[in-house]
């Protein structure tokens, strides 16, 4: 048996492939465009492993996706591929519409054509799983209840609007054409292979390089953090047992203001890799201009996936963040690889000199 998974050279996708192949011999066909966020070094340990087949290409390339589906006859397609960084979507929303909206549309059309002519038993068991985000729900006040699956969509950034559009397409392809879809909406992930444009790896690497740790606005925006491998296990669980047409919110009950996250990171670094001058990394914290339209608070009500599918996160924030810091300290070659080239241009554009 085979699954086709898109975007697996990125952060969550590559963690998914590692988690999947650690407990299954089912082949993964990995379709990835290798944008700035795609990195085959994330999959280096799988070199020579016949269970992982990498295909360089775009989810919006109908001819390529049609051919992959014909050739590999997957029992499921999982869509991780996306433009994923909110700040980049503010600077240039076009790519987000192209991949997240148009790309998902073309992928759905290819999958629909493939699924429609499958023999009946395979048609019944086939699944299209769409990986989405809690950002589609908009922002919460401090006293609002966390996002349940019934919460209306109120996306506020070009990124979240493009993801919301893709979720709506997936929903419509189920209701209109009967495509057996599942959608997951997850909160902020962190862990190995996280590209250092995002808060946690950015702060970690800046701290070690003696640079400023940029906090947008007052640093009191709240995110709900989940260790990436817990997210990957939840996706597998939804694929195995999720009810067709349903959405599942995934989160770790770990709401934290950004400033607290950064202070925790600094404290773990103080312990594992103390500064040469004996000072604390927290001294590098710098307040910078806020993100336009910055959502104040995200929080996930994960009771549905816990109750119906028996999923629970294995890591707390405290255990997950230690594992993450340790991973970045050990994997210096990976860090040097991703922080060269195009990444430097981004840092210059976003944070100035
Ligand atoms: P990422 O940016 O690290 O990786 C995205 C991957 O998709 C890259 O490998 C990139 O090359 C690939 N890609 C981009 N456009 C493509 C295209 N047109 N065709 C094929 N491949 C393409 O993103 P991530 O953080 O790993 O997120 C993966 C998915 O999970 C996204 O859909 C994102 O919206 C969702 N998500 C992310 C988080 C998070 O905290 N990072 C949380 C919830 C949901
Ligand atoms: O909630 C899920 C989403 O989490 C995913 O859908 C997105 O793909 C993923 O990028 C992430 O979005 P955020 O915008 O929450 O993540 P980011 O790491 O960019 O920022 C986390 C918080 O930290 C946010 O409130 C902005 C703030 N921040 C970020 C950066 C990069 C800073 O204060 N300083 C920074 O330099």
XYZ file of N, CA, C and O in Angstrom, residues 31-220:
760
model
N 5.528 14.512 -2.736
C 5.535 15.514 -3.817
C 5.807 16.889 -3.212
O 5.001 17.383 -2.410
N 6.909 17.489 -3.587
C 7.266 18.783 -2.989
C 7.944 19.667 -4.042
O 8.799 19.210 -4.802
N 7.567 20.922 -4.031
C 8.096 21.884 -5.016
C 9.490 22.391 -4.649
O 10.152 23.037 -5.439
N 9.906 22.120 -3.425
C 11.185 22.643 -2.909
C 11.251 24.164 -3.039
O 12.143 24.708 -3.704
N 10.310 24.845 -2.419
C 10.388 26.299 -2.286
C 11.501 26.585 -1.270
O 12.152 25.658 -0.770
N 11.667 27.849 -0.875
C 12.687 28.186 0.120
C 12.503 27.352 1.388
O 13.458 27.092 2.119
N 11.243 26.921 1.677
C 10.948 26.198 2.927
C 11.154 24.691 2.798
O 11.150 23.986 3.802
N 11.324 24.219 1.583
C 11.509 22.780 1.371
C 12.992 22.448 1.408
O 13.799 23.120 0.771
N 13.339 21.411 2.135
C 14.755 21.122 2.342
C 14.946 19.613 2.409
O 14.522 18.964 3.374
N 15.637 19.077 1.405
C 15.817 17.613 1.382
C 16.740 17.134 2.498
O 16.728 15.944 2.828
N 17.475 18.072 3.109
C 18.312 17.677 4.252
C 17.435 17.166 5.405
O 17.890 16.385 6.243
N 16.169 17.594 5.440
C 15.252 17.114 6.486
C 15.001 15.611 6.357
O 14.517 14.976 7.294
N 15.283 15.074 5.158
C 14.954 13.673 4.874
C 16.211 12.856 4.603
O 16.137 11.735 4.091
N 17.349 13.441 4.959
C 18.648 12.839 4.641
C 18.765 11.411 5.184
O 19.291 10.522 4.515
N 18.262 11.190 6.394
C 18.421 9.867 7.006
C 17.623 8.800 6.262
O 17.774 7.608 6.529
N 16.783 9.212 5.308
C 15.982 8.230 4.554
C 16.602 7.909 3.196
O 16.012 7.190 2.391
N 17.796 8.471 2.944
C 18.453 8.195 1.664
C 18.644 6.690 1.505
O 19.119 6.023 2.426
N 18.245 6.155 0.347
C 18.402 4.721 0.096
C 17.268 3.889 0.660
O 17.245 2.670 0.487
N 16.318 4.528 1.343
C 15.166 3.801 1.899
C 14.054 3.784 0.843
O 13.495 4.831 0.509
N 13.761 2.594 0.328
C 12.802 2.467 -0.788
C 11.391 2.857 -0.374
O 10.518 3.055 -1.235
N 11.145 2.994 0.921
C 9.786 3.351 1.379
C 9.497 4.834 1.208
O 8.354 5.262 1.400
N 10.525 5.628 0.881
C 10.314 7.065 0.655
C 10.722 7.411 -0.772
O 11.876 7.235 -1.159
N 9.743 7.882 -1.564
C 10.012 8.238 -2.962
C 9.786 9.733 -3.107
O 8.659 10.215 -2.923
N 10.858 10.476 -3.402
C 10.718 11.928 -3.528
C 10.431 12.314 -4.980
O 11.097 11.850 -5.893
N 9.433 13.163 -5.180
C 9.116 13.682 -6.517
C 9.119 15.210 -6.433
O 8.382 15.796 -5.629
N 9.953 15.830 -7.264
C 10.047 17.290 -7.263
C 8.949 17.853 -8.162
O 8.958 17.622 -9.368
N 7.988 18.561 -7.574
C 6.928 19.116 -8.419
C 5.900 19.883 -7.616
O 5.943 19.935 -6.381
N 4.962 20.467 -8.354
C 3.964 21.393 -7.800
C 2.619 20.674 -7.653
O 2.203 19.971 -8.581
N 1.947 20.909 -6.535
C 0.612 20.294 -6.356
C -0.369 20.796 -7.422
O -1.383 20.161 -7.674
N -0.058 21.946 -8.027
C -0.953 22.512 -9.042
C -0.675 21.989 -10.444
O -1.348 22.381 -11.396
N 0.292 21.077 -10.585
C 0.642 20.531 -11.899
C -0.231 19.307 -12.157
O 0.088 18.189 -11.753
N -1.343 19.519 -12.862
C -2.328 18.447 -13.057
C -1.708 17.226 -13.738
O -1.969 16.090 -13.315
N -0.920 17.473 -14.786
C -0.376 16.336 -15.549
C 0.508 15.479 -14.640
O 0.405 14.248 -14.633
N 1.347 16.130 -13.845
C 2.247 15.394 -12.959
C 1.463 14.634 -11.893
O 1.699 13.446 -11.645
N 0.506 15.317 -11.261
C -0.243 14.652 -10.175
C -1.081 13.505 -10.745
O -1.133 12.408 -10.167
N -1.706 13.712 -11.914
C -2.480 12.628 -12.553
C -1.587 11.407 -12.784
O -1.974 10.273 -12.500
N -0.392 11.698 -13.260
C 0.532 10.589 -13.566
C 0.963 9.867 -12.284
O 0.997 8.633 -12.242
N 1.229 10.632 -11.219
C 1.648 10.005 -9.950
C 0.529 9.121 -9.386
O 0.781 8.040 -8.863
N -0.701 9.615 -9.491
C -1.832 8.855 -8.955
C -2.009 7.554 -9.759
O -2.213 6.478 -9.184
N -1.914 7.660 -11.085
C -2.050 6.470 -11.962
C -0.972 5.454 -11.647
O -1.219 4.275 -11.475
N 0.248 5.963 -11.524
C 1.408 5.086 -11.370
C 1.445 4.404 -10.003
O 1.701 3.226 -9.888
N 1.157 5.183 -8.932
C 1.359 4.639 -7.569
C 0.078 4.160 -6.902
O 0.137 3.494 -5.869
N -1.079 4.501 -7.454
C -2.370 4.026 -6.917
C -2.452 4.162 -5.392
O -2.683 3.174 -4.675
N -2.254 5.385 -4.842
C -2.270 5.526 -3.379
C -3.652 5.273 -2.796
O -4.662 5.514 -3.445
N -3.662 4.819 -1.552
C -4.941 4.607 -0.850
C -5.391 5.889 -0.155
O -6.504 5.995 0.350
N -4.458 6.876 -0.087
C -4.789 8.167 0.522
C -3.860 9.242 -0.021
O -2.726 8.949 -0.412
N -4.361 10.480 -0.046
C -3.531 11.644 -0.373
C -3.605 12.590 0.827
O -4.716 12.899 1.303
N -2.448 13.006 1.329
C -2.398 13.935 2.467
C -1.759 15.232 1.969
O -0.659 15.204 1.408
N -2.425 16.355 2.189
C -1.929 17.618 1.656
C -1.354 18.531 2.740
O -2.082 19.233 3.435
N -0.011 18.509 2.844
C 0.689 19.433 3.748
C 1.194 20.660 2.985
O 1.522 21.675 3.603
N 1.338 20.549 1.670
C 2.014 21.598 0.890
C 1.281 22.921 1.019
O 0.066 22.991 0.842
N 2.037 23.966 1.325
C 1.443 25.307 1.449
C 2.560 26.326 1.586
O 3.688 25.987 1.954
N 2.225 27.566 1.305
C 3.028 28.677 1.803
C 2.525 28.887 3.223
O 1.318 28.993 3.449
N 3.442 28.958 4.206
C 3.005 28.818 5.598
C 3.350 29.994 6.528
O 2.941 29.976 7.684
N 4.083 31.000 6.030
C 4.556 32.031 6.966
C 3.742 33.319 6.852
O 3.736 33.974 5.801
N 3.098 33.697 7.958
C 2.202 34.862 7.983
C 2.925 36.132 7.518
O 2.414 36.888 6.690
N 4.141 36.380 8.038
C 4.854 37.614 7.673
C 5.131 37.681 6.176
O 5.009 38.735 5.557
N 5.501 36.543 5.593
C 5.740 36.530 4.140
C 4.443 36.805 3.389
O 4.457 37.426 2.326
N 3.328 36.344 3.924
C 2.043 36.568 3.225
C 1.676 38.046 3.230
O 0.951 38.517 2.358
N 2.190 38.779 4.225
C 1.922 40.230 4.302
C 2.778 40.953 3.254
O 2.295 41.839 2.551
N 4.021 40.513 3.103
C 4.911 41.132 2.101
C 4.489 40.769 0.679
O 4.633 41.572 -0.234
N 4.002 39.540 0.477
C 3.681 39.095 -0.883
C 2.630 37.997 -0.869
O 2.961 36.812 -0.809
N 1.356 38.380 -0.937
C 0.290 37.372 -0.834
C 0.106 36.484 -2.069
O -0.522 35.430 -1.987
N 0.672 36.898 -3.217
C 0.395 36.188 -4.472
C 0.696 34.698 -4.419
O -0.119 33.865 -4.822
N 1.880 34.338 -3.895
C 2.271 32.918 -3.828
C 1.306 32.120 -2.958
O 1.106 30.924 -3.164
N 0.734 32.789 -1.958
C -0.187 32.111 -1.033
C -1.489 31.748 -1.745
O -2.050 30.671 -1.534
N -1.944 32.674 -2.599
C -3.161 32.385 -3.364
C -2.853 31.279 -4.369
O -3.631 30.337 -4.544
N -1.680 31.389 -4.989
C -1.302 30.422 -6.019
C -1.251 29.001 -5.461
O -1.896 28.100 -5.985
N -0.495 28.805 -4.386
C -0.335 27.426 -3.879
C -1.519 27.009 -2.997
O -2.105 25.947 -3.197
N -1.865 27.860 -2.029
C -2.840 27.402 -1.033
C -4.248 27.310 -1.612
O -5.018 26.422 -1.220
N -4.579 28.219 -2.533
C -5.934 28.181 -3.111
C -5.923 27.424 -4.439
O -6.541 26.365 -4.568
N -5.180 27.958 -5.412
C -5.194 27.329 -6.745
C -4.570 25.931 -6.700
O -5.063 25.000 -7.337
N -3.473 25.810 -5.967
C -2.806 24.508 -5.871
C -3.745 23.460 -5.272
O -3.850 22.333 -5.773
N -4.441 23.833 -4.191
C -5.369 22.876 -3.567
C -6.505 22.532 -4.529
O -6.914 21.368 -4.628
N -6.990 23.531 -5.268
C -8.052 23.284 -6.256
C -7.589 22.243 -7.292
O -8.281 21.255 -7.563
N -6.398 22.467 -7.867
C -5.922 21.534 -8.903
C -5.697 20.144 -8.313
O -6.022 19.138 -8.949
N -5.152 20.113 -7.094
C -4.914 18.814 -6.448
C -6.241 18.074 -6.246
O -6.362 16.877 -6.526
N -7.245 18.811 -5.769
C -8.568 18.197 -5.553
C -9.132 17.644 -6.868
O -9.726 16.560 -6.887
N -8.953 18.390 -7.943
C -9.480 17.933 -9.227
C -8.767 16.669 -9.711
O -9.408 15.740 -10.208
N -7.460 16.624 -9.551
C -6.717 15.413 -9.935
C -7.178 14.230 -9.084
O -7.416 13.135 -9.596
N -7.311 14.468 -7.787
C -7.680 13.382 -6.876
C -9.107 12.915 -7.171
O -9.400 11.719 -7.181
N -9.983 13.849 -7.480
C -11.371 13.481 -7.790
C -11.422 12.570 -9.034
O -12.106 11.543 -9.037
N -10.665 12.957 -10.063
C -10.666 12.168 -11.303
C -10.136 10.750 -11.026
O -10.664 9.765 -11.548
N -9.118 10.667 -10.190
C -8.524 9.365 -9.844
C -9.506 8.531 -9.015
O -9.771 7.356 -9.311
N -10.085 9.157 -8.006
C -10.946 8.455 -7.053
C -12.229 7.939 -7.720
O -12.695 6.831 -7.431
N -12.770 8.740 -8.655
C -14.057 8.401 -9.274
C -14.030 7.075 -10.018
O -15.059 6.415 -10.115
N -12.868 6.697 -10.534
C -12.826 5.472 -11.344
C -12.147 4.310 -10.614
O -11.859 3.284 -11.219
N -11.939 4.473 -9.321
C -11.370 3.357 -8.551
C -12.423 2.256 -8.417
O -13.630 2.540 -8.384
N -11.985 1.002 -8.293
C -12.944 -0.073 -7.983
C -13.666 0.251 -6.667
O -13.095 0.914 -5.788
N -14.887 -0.252 -6.502
C -15.761 0.165 -5.399
C -15.103 0.069 -4.012
O -15.189 1.003 -3.213
N -14.442 -1.042 -3.710
C -13.877 -1.182 -2.359
C -12.779 -0.131 -2.110
O -12.676 0.428 -1.012
N -12.004 0.142 -3.151
C -10.942 1.160 -2.977
C -11.531 2.570 -2.903
O -11.020 3.431 -2.191
N -12.603 2.775 -3.661
C -13.308 4.073 -3.596
C -13.807 4.331 -2.178
O -13.728 5.427 -1.650
N -14.321 3.263 -1.563
C -14.873 3.382 -0.204
C -13.797 3.719 0.822
O -14.029 4.490 1.736
N -12.643 3.094 0.667
C -11.619 3.260 1.719
C -10.679 4.442 1.449
O -9.921 4.841 2.344
N -10.732 5.016 0.234
C -9.818 6.120 -0.099
C -10.091 7.334 0.800
O -11.217 7.609 1.185
N -9.017 8.093 1.129
C -9.177 9.332 1.914
C -8.297 10.442 1.331
O -7.163 10.204 0.921
N -8.841 11.668 1.368
C -8.048 12.880 1.091
C -7.982 13.649 2.396
O -9.013 14.121 2.896
N -6.783 13.767 2.974
C -6.653 14.474 4.258
C -5.961 15.819 4.024
O -4.853 15.878 3.492
N -6.637 16.876 4.425
C -6.129 18.238 4.223
C -5.630 18.792 5.560
O -6.386 18.843 6.539
N -4.359 19.194 5.575
C -3.749 19.694 6.817
C -3.938 21.214 6.868
O -3.408 21.939 6.032
N -4.698 21.677 7.853
C -4.931 23.115 7.953
C -4.575 23.639 9.347
O -3.933 22.948 10.142
N -5.017 24.843 9.605
C -4.498 25.609 10.741
C -5.623 26.209 11.575
O -6.727 26.454 11.071
N -5.306 26.517 12.826
C -6.292 27.201 13.687
C -6.485 28.661 13.281
O -7.456 29.309 13.675
N -5.533 29.209 12.476
C -5.610 30.639 12.131
C -6.843 30.975 11.305
O -7.225 32.146 11.231
N -7.463 29.963 10.691
C -8.672 30.227 9.884
C -9.804 30.772 10.757
O -10.704 31.444 10.272
N -9.760 30.477 12.056
C -10.847 30.875 12.958
C -10.746 32.337 13.407
O -11.638 32.852 14.074
N -9.596 32.980 13.122
C -9.451 34.387 13.525
C -8.808 34.525 14.879
O -7.988 33.701 15.270
N -9.194 35.563 15.604
C -8.514 35.855 16.867
C -9.501 35.783 18.035
O -10.701 36.006 17.859
N -8.959 35.485 19.243
C -9.789 35.361 20.451
C -9.450 36.478 21.438
O -8.293 36.911 21.514
N -10.450 36.878 22.231
C -10.166 37.753 23.373
C -9.717 36.853 24.525
O -9.907 35.630 24.474
N -9.144 37.441 25.593
C -8.636 36.603 26.691
C -9.717 35.723 27.326
O -9.409 34.657 27.860
N -10.978 36.140 27.242
C -12.034 35.374 27.929
C -12.843 34.472 26.988
O -13.705 33.725 27.444
N -12.582 34.537 25.689
C -13.322 33.669 24.752
C -12.977 32.207 25.002
O -11.831 31.887 25.366
N -13.922 31.297 24.736
C -13.566 29.871 24.801
C -12.635 29.524 23.638
O -12.645 30.208 22.615
N -11.827 28.464 23.792
C -10.941 28.072 22.684
C -11.740 27.649 21.448
O -12.928 27.354 21.548
N -11.065 27.627 20.283
C -11.728 27.287 19.014
C -12.222 25.845 19.030
O -11.425 24.912 19.145
N -13.555 25.687 18.875
C -14.110 24.350 18.625
C -14.316 24.235 17.112
O -14.230 25.228 16.386
N -14.631 23.025 16.640
C -14.805 22.800 15.203
C -15.994 23.581 14.661
O -16.099 23.809 13.445
N -16.904 23.970 15.545
C -18.103 24.699 15.127
C -17.877 26.208 14.999
O -18.768 26.934 14.563
N -16.708 26.682 15.399
C -16.413 28.121 15.340
C -16.447 28.587 13.875
O -15.926 27.901 12.999
N -17.051 29.773 13.640
C -17.067 30.311 12.271
C -15.664 30.761 11.850
O -14.827 31.092 12.693
N -15.444 30.768 10.544
C -14.145 31.182 10.004
C -14.082 32.710 9.946
O -14.980 33.349 9.411
N -12.981 33.273 10.484
C -12.768 34.727 10.435
C -11.289 35.024 10.197
O -10.621 35.631 11.036
N -10.744 34.569 9.055
C -9.295 34.729 8.830
C -8.909 36.196 8.704
O -9.655 36.984 8.126
N -7.732 36.546 9.222
C -7.316 37.957 9.261
C -6.056 38.285 8.473
O -5.745 39.455 8.296
N -5.307 37.269 8.059
C -4.083 37.554 7.287
C -4.242 36.931 5.900
O -5.062 36.026 5.715
N -3.428 37.389 4.931
C -3.486 36.723 3.619
C -3.228 35.218 3.753
O -3.861 34.410 3.064
N -2.299 34.836 4.641
C -2.051 33.401 4.845
C -3.309 32.687 5.322
O -3.743 31.702 4.729
N -3.912 33.194 6.418
C -5.054 32.457 6.977
C -6.254 32.493 6.028
O -7.028 31.529 5.959
N -6.383 33.595 5.260
C -7.485 33.660 4.288
C -7.290 32.616 3.194
O -8.251 31.971 2.759
N -6.027 32.447 2.784
C -5.781 31.454 1.726
C -5.995 30.037 2.251
O -6.498 29.169 1.537
N -5.649 29.789 3.511
C -5.899 28.466 4.098
C -7.403 28.246 4.290
O -7.906 27.150 4.062
N -8.108 29.299 4.700
C -9.567 29.173 4.865
C -10.207 28.820 3.522
O -11.071 27.940 3.446
N -9.739 29.497 2.456
C -10.291 29.204 1.126
C -10.040 27.740 0.770
O -10.931 27.060 0.235
N -8.849 27.256 1.073
C -8.542 25.860 0.722
C -9.421 24.898 1.527
O -9.904 23.895 0.998
N -9.658 25.224 2.805
C -10.542 24.371 3.622
C -11.944 24.330 3.010
O -12.599 23.275 2.972
N -12.404 25.489 2.535
C -13.751 25.541 1.941
C -13.824 24.711 0.666
O -14.835 24.049 0.406
N -12.756 24.745 -0.130
C -12.746 23.928 -1.350
C -12.839 22.445 -0.987
O -13.618 21.697 -1.579
N -12.051 22.049 0.015
C -12.042 20.640 0.426
C -13.453 20.233 0.886
O -13.976 19.187 0.496
N -14.070 21.083 1.679
C -15.423 20.815 2.161
C -16.402 20.681 0.977
O -17.209 19.747 0.914
N -16.294 21.598 0.019
C -17.215 21.586 -1.120
C -17.016 20.343 -1.984
O -17.989 19.792 -2.512
N -15.766 19.890 -2.123
C -15.514 18.689 -2.952
C -16.124 17.443 -2.289
O -16.478 16.492 -2.968
N -16.280 17.493 -0.989
C -16.971 16.396 -0.308
C -18.475 16.498 -0.522
O -19.123 15.541 -0.961
N -19.012 17.680 -0.241
C -20.469 17.820 -0.305
C -20.994 17.689 -1.731
O -22.063 17.130 -1.951
N -20.247 18.217 -2.687
C -20.731 18.204 -4.067
C -20.411 16.896 -4.785
O -21.283 16.329 -5.449
N -19.172 16.426 -4.652
C -18.745 15.266 -5.443
C -18.627 13.989 -4.610
O -18.340 12.938 -5.153
N -18.768 14.104 -3.302
C -18.681 12.913 -2.453
C -17.255 12.498 -2.137
O -17.028 11.436 -1.553
N -16.252 13.320 -2.518
C -14.862 12.947 -2.239
C -14.697 12.716 -0.730
O -15.102 13.555 0.074
N -14.123 11.573 -0.329
C -13.998 11.269 1.109
C -12.862 12.052 1.763
O -11.721 11.592 1.801
N -13.187 13.221 2.285
C -12.167 14.118 2.825
C -12.156 14.134 4.349
O -13.162 13.821 5.003
N -11.018 14.525 4.886
C -10.841 14.794 6.317
C -10.029 16.080 6.404
O -9.111 16.275 5.604
N -10.356 16.951 7.359
C -9.568 18.180 7.522
C -9.112 18.272 8.974
O -9.904 18.024 9.891
N -7.833 18.641 9.155
C -7.323 18.875 10.516
C -6.934 20.342 10.635
O -6.324 20.908 9.727
N -7.297 20.961 11.744
C -6.924 22.365 12.016
C -6.093 22.383 13.284
O -6.628 22.186 14.385
N -4.809 22.611 13.105
C -3.897 22.486 14.246
C -3.355 23.851 14.685
O -3.322 24.808 13.922
N -2.922 23.889 15.927
C -2.308 25.099 16.489
C -0.809 25.134 16.149
O -0.317 24.291 15.396
N -0.086 26.087 16.740
C 1.346 26.284 16.431
C 2.182 25.059 16.793
O 2.161 24.613 17.943
N 2.942 24.587 15.826
C 3.856 23.465 16.051
C 5.269 23.980 16.339
O 5.633 25.081 15.910
N 6.046 23.148 17.014
C 7.480 23.429 17.174
C 8.200 22.098 17.281
O 7.580 21.067 17.578
N 9.516 22.112 17.010
C 10.296 20.871 17.080
C 11.397 20.865 16.036
O 11.714 21.907 15.456
N 11.974 19.680 15.752
C 13.071 19.573 14.791
C 12.663 20.008 13.383
O 11.490 19.885 13.010
N 13.621 20.478 12.604
C 13.448 20.854 11.189
C 12.547 22.075 10.993
O 12.008 22.280 9.916
N 12.351 22.875 12.046
C 11.494 24.069 11.940
C 12.317 25.181 11.303
O 13.369 25.557 11.836
N 11.833 25.730 10.207
C 12.592 26.749 9.467
C 12.703 28.018 10.311
O 11.690 28.507 10.844
N 13.911 28.618 10.422
C 14.122 29.702 11.390
C 13.580 31.068 10.987
O 14.076 32.090 11.463
N 12.528 31.091 10.183
C 11.760 32.332 10.004
C 10.673 32.407 11.082
O 10.138 33.475 11.342
N 10.345 31.276 11.723
C 9.266 31.193 12.712
C 9.828 31.456 14.107
O 11.019 31.240 14.359
N 8.950 31.887 15.023
C 9.414 32.429 16.310
C 10.428 31.544 17.044
O 11.520 32.012 17.395
N 10.075 30.294 17.307
C 10.926 29.482 18.200
C 12.310 29.226 17.594
O 13.330 29.555 18.238
N 12.415 28.723 16.357
C 13.784 28.524 15.839
C 14.530 29.843 15.593
O 15.751 29.901 15.771
N 13.790 30.899 15.234
C 14.448 32.206 15.015
C 15.110 32.692 16.299
O 16.278 33.109 16.315
N 14.362 32.612 17.398
C 14.884 33.090 18.685
C 16.068 32.223 19.140
O 17.096 32.732 19.596
N 15.918 30.913 18.952
C 16.995 30.001 19.344
C 18.303 30.333 18.623
O 19.365 30.481 19.252
N 18.196 30.479 17.297
C 19.418 30.692 16.519
C 19.974 32.099 16.725
O 21.190 32.279 16.791
N 19.084 33.084 16.847
C 19.574 34.442 17.135
C 20.279 34.488 18.487
O 21.304 35.149 18.643
N 19.702 33.800 19.467
C 20.308 33.800 20.807
C 21.734 33.269 20.727
O 22.683 33.892 21.224
N 21.890 32.130 20.051
C 23.213 31.499 19.969
C 24.203 32.356 19.179
O 25.402 32.332 19.443
N 23.664 33.143 18.222
C 24.540 33.987 17.393
C 24.794 35.340 18.046
O 25.433 36.208 17.440
N 24.255 35.560 19.242
C 24.480 36.833 19.946
C 23.670 37.979 19.365
O 24.007 39.143 19.568
N 22.592 37.645 18.631
C 21.781 38.691 17.986
C 20.557 39.024 18.836
O 20.226 38.297 19.785
N 19.842 40.083 18.403
C 18.612 40.489 19.104
C 17.533 39.420 18.961
O 17.463 38.736 17.938
N 16.697 39.293 19.992
C 15.547 38.370 19.950
C 14.302 39.233 19.750
O 13.817 39.848 20.705
N 13.796 39.321 18.507
C 12.746 40.304 18.194
C 11.362 39.877 18.684
O 10.843 38.840 18.295
N 10.783 40.705 19.545
C 9.423 40.456 20.044
C 8.504 41.475 19.381
O 8.713 42.686 19.537
N 7.513 41.001 18.648
C 6.571 41.912 17.997
C 5.652 42.547 19.049
O 5.083 41.836 19.898
N 5.474 43.887 18.961
C 4.528 44.579 19.844
C 4.882 44.375 21.306
O 6.046 44.474 21.708
N 3.859 44.037 22.126
C 4.104 43.887 23.570
C 4.441 42.449 23.982
O 4.629 42.165 25.164
N 4.454 41.529 23.009
C 4.821 40.144 23.318
C 3.764 39.385 24.102
O 4.015 38.280 24.580
N 2.577 39.958 24.206
C 1.522 39.304 24.994
C 0.524 38.537 24.111
O -0.517 38.096 24.584
